[in-house]
Amino acid sequence: MDLARQLVLELYPEARAAWLGGSVVRGDASPTSDLDITVLLDGPPAPRRKSLEYGGWPVELFVHTEKSLRYFADKYQLRRQPTMMRLVGESVVLVDTDGSGARLQQEFVAEVAAGPKPLTTDELDLLRYTVTDLLEDLSAADGDVRLAIASVLWQEAARLLLTGAGHWSGTGKGLLREVTAYDVAHGTDHAVKLLDGVRASDDRLVVAVDDILAAYGGRLFSGFELAATI
């Protein structure tokens, strides 16, 4: 915290607020983790993203105005990924000159707690169709091709599981964290079964994915239709 605060004061002495978020604050940092610092300014050089090393730490700086912070939070809301909201909401306040640090932190905490917007019928059908299509591809694949399909399939199935139930989604390790949190909340073990299925050469992944699909109407191919907007 002291190092992160020192960095903000050195690079952005005019900062209205700054927050330290990410794995260091969550307590699950690895030897390669960086410091995720969000800085609030009134104007230029915000908005920008900057990567650097400071005090022996890799640092990711997200420099925003209130307008740009809201803009990117809304973009993540559309994706049903809480990245920006968690960086500010689930953080340690480093700098707060005018109360905006605490205010925005509380606003984003509430937004994370409220969850994403529900899937529309078309969005749910598209996810079911996408997962069904990948299952069909998996059934005819082996070796490296199977592994490539499986690595995509578990992620699409995880997104269906999460967003279909009104939970936040994510990408990469963030997606795995969201599925694990879902399992803790619901007493399930989807994260274990999906990744076990990816590693296996039998039909364990198919069983795990079909179990997720069943809660949303099962596989969808015949009759699927989606209008384009141009």
Coordinates of C-alpha atoms in Angstrom, one line a residue:
M1 CA 0.0 0.0 0.0
D2 CA 2.8 2.5 0.9
L3 CA 4.6 1.8 -2.3
A4 CA 1.4 2.1 -4.4
R5 CA 0.5 5.4 -2.7
Q6 CA 4.0 6.7 -3.2
L7 CA 3.8 5.9 -6.9
V8 CA 0.5 7.8 -7.3
L9 CA 1.7 10.9 -5.4
E10 CA 4.9 10.9 -7.5
L11 CA 3.3 10.5 -11.0
Y12 CA -0.1 12.1 -10.3
P13 CA 0.2 14.7 -7.5
E14 CA -3.1 16.2 -8.7
A15 CA -5.0 12.9 -8.3
R16 CA -8.4 13.3 -6.7
A17 CA -8.5 9.6 -5.7
A18 CA -6.7 6.4 -6.3
W19 CA -7.4 2.7 -5.5
L20 CA -5.3 -0.4 -5.2
G21 CA -7.2 -3.5 -6.4
G22 CA -6.7 -6.9 -7.9
S23 CA -5.0 -10.0 -6.5
V24 CA -2.8 -8.2 -4.0
V25 CA -5.8 -6.9 -2.2
R26 CA -7.8 -10.1 -2.6
G27 CA -5.0 -12.0 -1.0
D28 CA -4.4 -14.5 -3.9
A29 CA -1.3 -12.8 -5.5
S30 CA 1.3 -15.0 -7.1
P31 CA 5.0 -14.2 -7.6
T32 CA 4.2 -12.7 -11.0
S33 CA 1.2 -10.6 -9.8
D34 CA 1.3 -6.8 -10.5
L35 CA -0.1 -3.8 -8.7
D36 CA -3.5 -2.8 -10.2
I37 CA -3.9 0.9 -9.5
T38 CA -6.8 3.1 -10.7
V39 CA -6.3 6.8 -10.5
L40 CA -8.9 9.5 -10.8
L41 CA -8.0 12.9 -12.4
D42 CA -10.1 15.8 -13.6
G43 CA -8.7 15.7 -17.1
P44 CA -5.7 14.9 -19.3
P45 CA -3.6 12.8 -19.2
A46 CA -6.6 10.7 -18.4
P47 CA -8.0 8.5 -19.7
R48 CA -5.1 6.2 -20.4
R49 CA -3.6 2.8 -19.4
K50 CA 0.1 2.5 -18.5
S51 CA 2.3 -0.4 -17.6
L52 CA 5.6 0.1 -15.7
E53 CA 7.9 -1.2 -13.0
Y54 CA 8.2 0.6 -9.7
G55 CA 10.0 -0.5 -6.5
G56 CA 10.5 -3.9 -7.9
W57 CA 6.8 -4.4 -8.8
P58 CA 5.2 -4.6 -12.2
V59 CA 2.4 -2.0 -12.2
E60 CA -0.8 -1.6 -14.2
L61 CA -2.1 1.9 -14.0
F62 CA -5.7 2.7 -15.1
V63 CA -6.0 6.5 -15.2
H64 CA -9.5 7.9 -15.5
T65 CA -11.8 10.9 -15.2
E66 CA -15.2 10.2 -13.7
K67 CA -16.7 10.3 -17.2
S68 CA -14.2 7.7 -18.6
L69 CA -14.5 5.5 -15.5
R70 CA -18.3 5.3 -16.0
Y71 CA -17.8 4.8 -19.7
F72 CA -15.6 1.7 -19.3
A73 CA -17.7 0.4 -16.4
D74 CA -20.7 0.5 -18.7
K75 CA -18.8 -1.4 -21.4
Y76 CA -17.9 -4.1 -18.9
Q77 CA -21.5 -4.2 -17.7
L78 CA -22.6 -4.9 -21.3
R79 CA -20.1 -7.8 -21.4
R80 CA -21.4 -8.9 -17.9
Q81 CA -17.8 -8.7 -16.6
P82 CA -17.2 -6.7 -13.4
T83 CA -13.5 -6.0 -14.1
M84 CA -13.6 -2.2 -13.7
M85 CA -16.2 -2.2 -10.9
R86 CA -14.1 -4.7 -8.9
L87 CA -10.8 -2.7 -9.4
V88 CA -12.4 0.3 -7.7
G89 CA -15.1 -1.3 -5.5
E90 CA -13.1 -4.2 -4.1
S91 CA -10.0 -2.1 -3.3
V92 CA -8.0 -0.2 -0.8
V93 CA -8.3 3.6 -1.1
L94 CA -4.8 5.1 -1.5
V95 CA -5.7 8.7 -2.1
D96 CA -9.0 10.6 -1.5
T97 CA -8.7 14.4 -1.5
D98 CA -12.4 15.2 -2.0
G99 CA -14.4 12.2 -0.9
S100 CA -14.6 10.8 -4.4
G101 CA -12.5 7.8 -3.5
A102 CA -14.9 6.5 -0.8
R103 CA -18.0 7.6 -2.8
L104 CA -17.0 5.8 -6.0
Q105 CA -15.7 2.7 -4.1
Q106 CA -19.1 2.4 -2.5
E107 CA -21.0 2.9 -5.8
F108 CA -19.0 0.2 -7.5
V109 CA -19.3 -2.2 -4.6
A110 CA -23.1 -1.8 -4.8
E111 CA -23.0 -2.4 -8.6
V112 CA -21.0 -5.6 -8.2
A113 CA -23.4 -6.8 -5.5
A114 CA -26.4 -6.0 -7.8
G115 CA -25.1 -8.3 -10.5
P116 CA -25.4 -8.0 -14.3
K117 CA -28.5 -7.4 -16.3
P118 CA -30.4 -10.6 -17.1
L119 CA -29.8 -12.4 -20.4
T120 CA -32.4 -11.7 -23.1
T121 CA -34.0 -14.7 -24.7
D122 CA -31.9 -14.2 -27.8
E123 CA -28.7 -14.0 -25.8
L124 CA -29.5 -17.2 -23.9
D125 CA -30.4 -19.0 -27.1
L126 CA -27.2 -17.9 -28.7
L127 CA -25.1 -19.2 -25.8
R128 CA -27.0 -22.5 -25.8
Y129 CA -26.5 -22.8 -29.6
T130 CA -22.7 -21.9 -29.3
V131 CA -22.2 -24.5 -26.6
T132 CA -24.2 -27.1 -28.5
D133 CA -22.1 -26.5 -31.7
L134 CA -18.9 -26.9 -29.7
L135 CA -20.1 -30.2 -28.2
E136 CA -20.8 -31.5 -31.7
D137 CA -17.3 -30.5 -32.8
L138 CA -15.8 -32.1 -29.8
S139 CA -17.5 -35.4 -30.5
A140 CA -15.7 -35.7 -33.8
A141 CA -12.2 -34.5 -32.6
D142 CA -9.2 -36.0 -30.9
G143 CA -5.6 -35.1 -30.0
D144 CA -4.7 -31.4 -30.3
V145 CA -7.9 -30.5 -32.1
R146 CA -10.0 -31.9 -29.2
L147 CA -7.8 -29.9 -26.7
A148 CA -8.3 -26.7 -28.7
I149 CA -12.1 -27.2 -28.8
A150 CA -12.3 -28.2 -25.1
S151 CA -10.4 -25.1 -24.0
V152 CA -13.1 -22.9 -25.7
L153 CA -16.0 -25.1 -24.7
W154 CA -15.4 -25.0 -20.9
Q155 CA -15.3 -21.2 -21.1
E156 CA -18.5 -20.8 -23.1
A157 CA -20.3 -23.3 -20.8
A158 CA -19.0 -21.4 -17.8
R159 CA -20.5 -18.1 -19.3
L160 CA -23.8 -19.9 -19.8
L161 CA -23.8 -21.1 -16.2
L162 CA -22.9 -17.7 -14.8
T163 CA -24.8 -15.3 -16.9
G164 CA -27.9 -17.5 -17.2
A165 CA -28.1 -17.5 -13.4
G166 CA -27.6 -13.7 -13.1
H167 CA -23.9 -13.9 -12.0
W168 CA -21.0 -12.0 -13.4
S169 CA -18.7 -13.7 -16.0
G170 CA -15.1 -13.1 -16.9
T171 CA -12.2 -14.2 -19.0
G172 CA -9.2 -16.5 -18.4
K173 CA -8.4 -16.8 -14.7
G174 CA -11.1 -14.3 -13.9
L175 CA -13.7 -16.6 -15.4
L176 CA -12.4 -19.5 -13.3
R177 CA -12.6 -17.3 -10.1
E178 CA -16.3 -16.4 -10.9
V179 CA -17.2 -20.1 -11.5
T180 CA -15.4 -21.1 -8.2
A181 CA -17.3 -18.3 -6.4
Y182 CA -20.6 -19.6 -7.9
D183 CA -19.8 -23.1 -6.7
V184 CA -19.1 -21.9 -3.2
A185 CA -22.4 -19.9 -3.1
H186 CA -24.5 -22.8 -4.6
G187 CA -22.7 -25.9 -3.2
T188 CA -21.8 -27.1 -6.7
D189 CA -18.5 -28.3 -8.3
H190 CA -18.8 -27.0 -11.9
A191 CA -15.2 -25.6 -11.9
V192 CA -13.7 -28.9 -10.9
K193 CA -15.8 -30.9 -13.4
L194 CA -15.2 -28.6 -16.3
L195 CA -11.5 -28.5 -16.0
D196 CA -11.3 -32.2 -15.2
G197 CA -13.2 -32.7 -18.4
V198 CA -10.8 -30.6 -20.4
R199 CA -7.9 -32.7 -19.2
A200 CA -9.6 -36.0 -19.7
S201 CA -9.8 -38.0 -23.0
D202 CA -13.2 -39.5 -22.3
D203 CA -16.7 -37.9 -22.1
R204 CA -16.4 -36.2 -18.8
L205 CA -16.5 -32.7 -20.3
V206 CA -19.6 -33.6 -22.3
V207 CA -21.3 -34.7 -19.2
A208 CA -20.3 -31.6 -17.3
V209 CA -21.5 -29.3 -20.1
D210 CA -24.8 -31.1 -20.6
D211 CA -25.4 -30.8 -16.9
I212 CA -25.1 -27.0 -17.3
L213 CA -27.2 -26.9 -20.4
A214 CA -30.0 -28.9 -18.7
A215 CA -30.8 -25.9 -16.5
Y216 CA -31.4 -23.7 -19.5
G217 CA -33.4 -26.0 -21.8
G218 CA -30.7 -28.4 -23.0
R219 CA -28.9 -28.4 -26.3
L220 CA -30.2 -26.1 -29.0
F221 CA -29.7 -26.6 -32.8
S222 CA -32.8 -27.3 -34.7
G223 CA -35.1 -24.3 -34.7
F224 CA -32.4 -21.8 -33.6
E225 CA -32.9 -18.5 -35.4
L226 CA -31.3 -15.1 -34.7
A227 CA -32.1 -11.9 -36.6
A228 CA -29.1 -9.6 -37.6
T229 CA -29.0 -5.9 -36.9
I230 CA -27.2 -3.9 -39.6

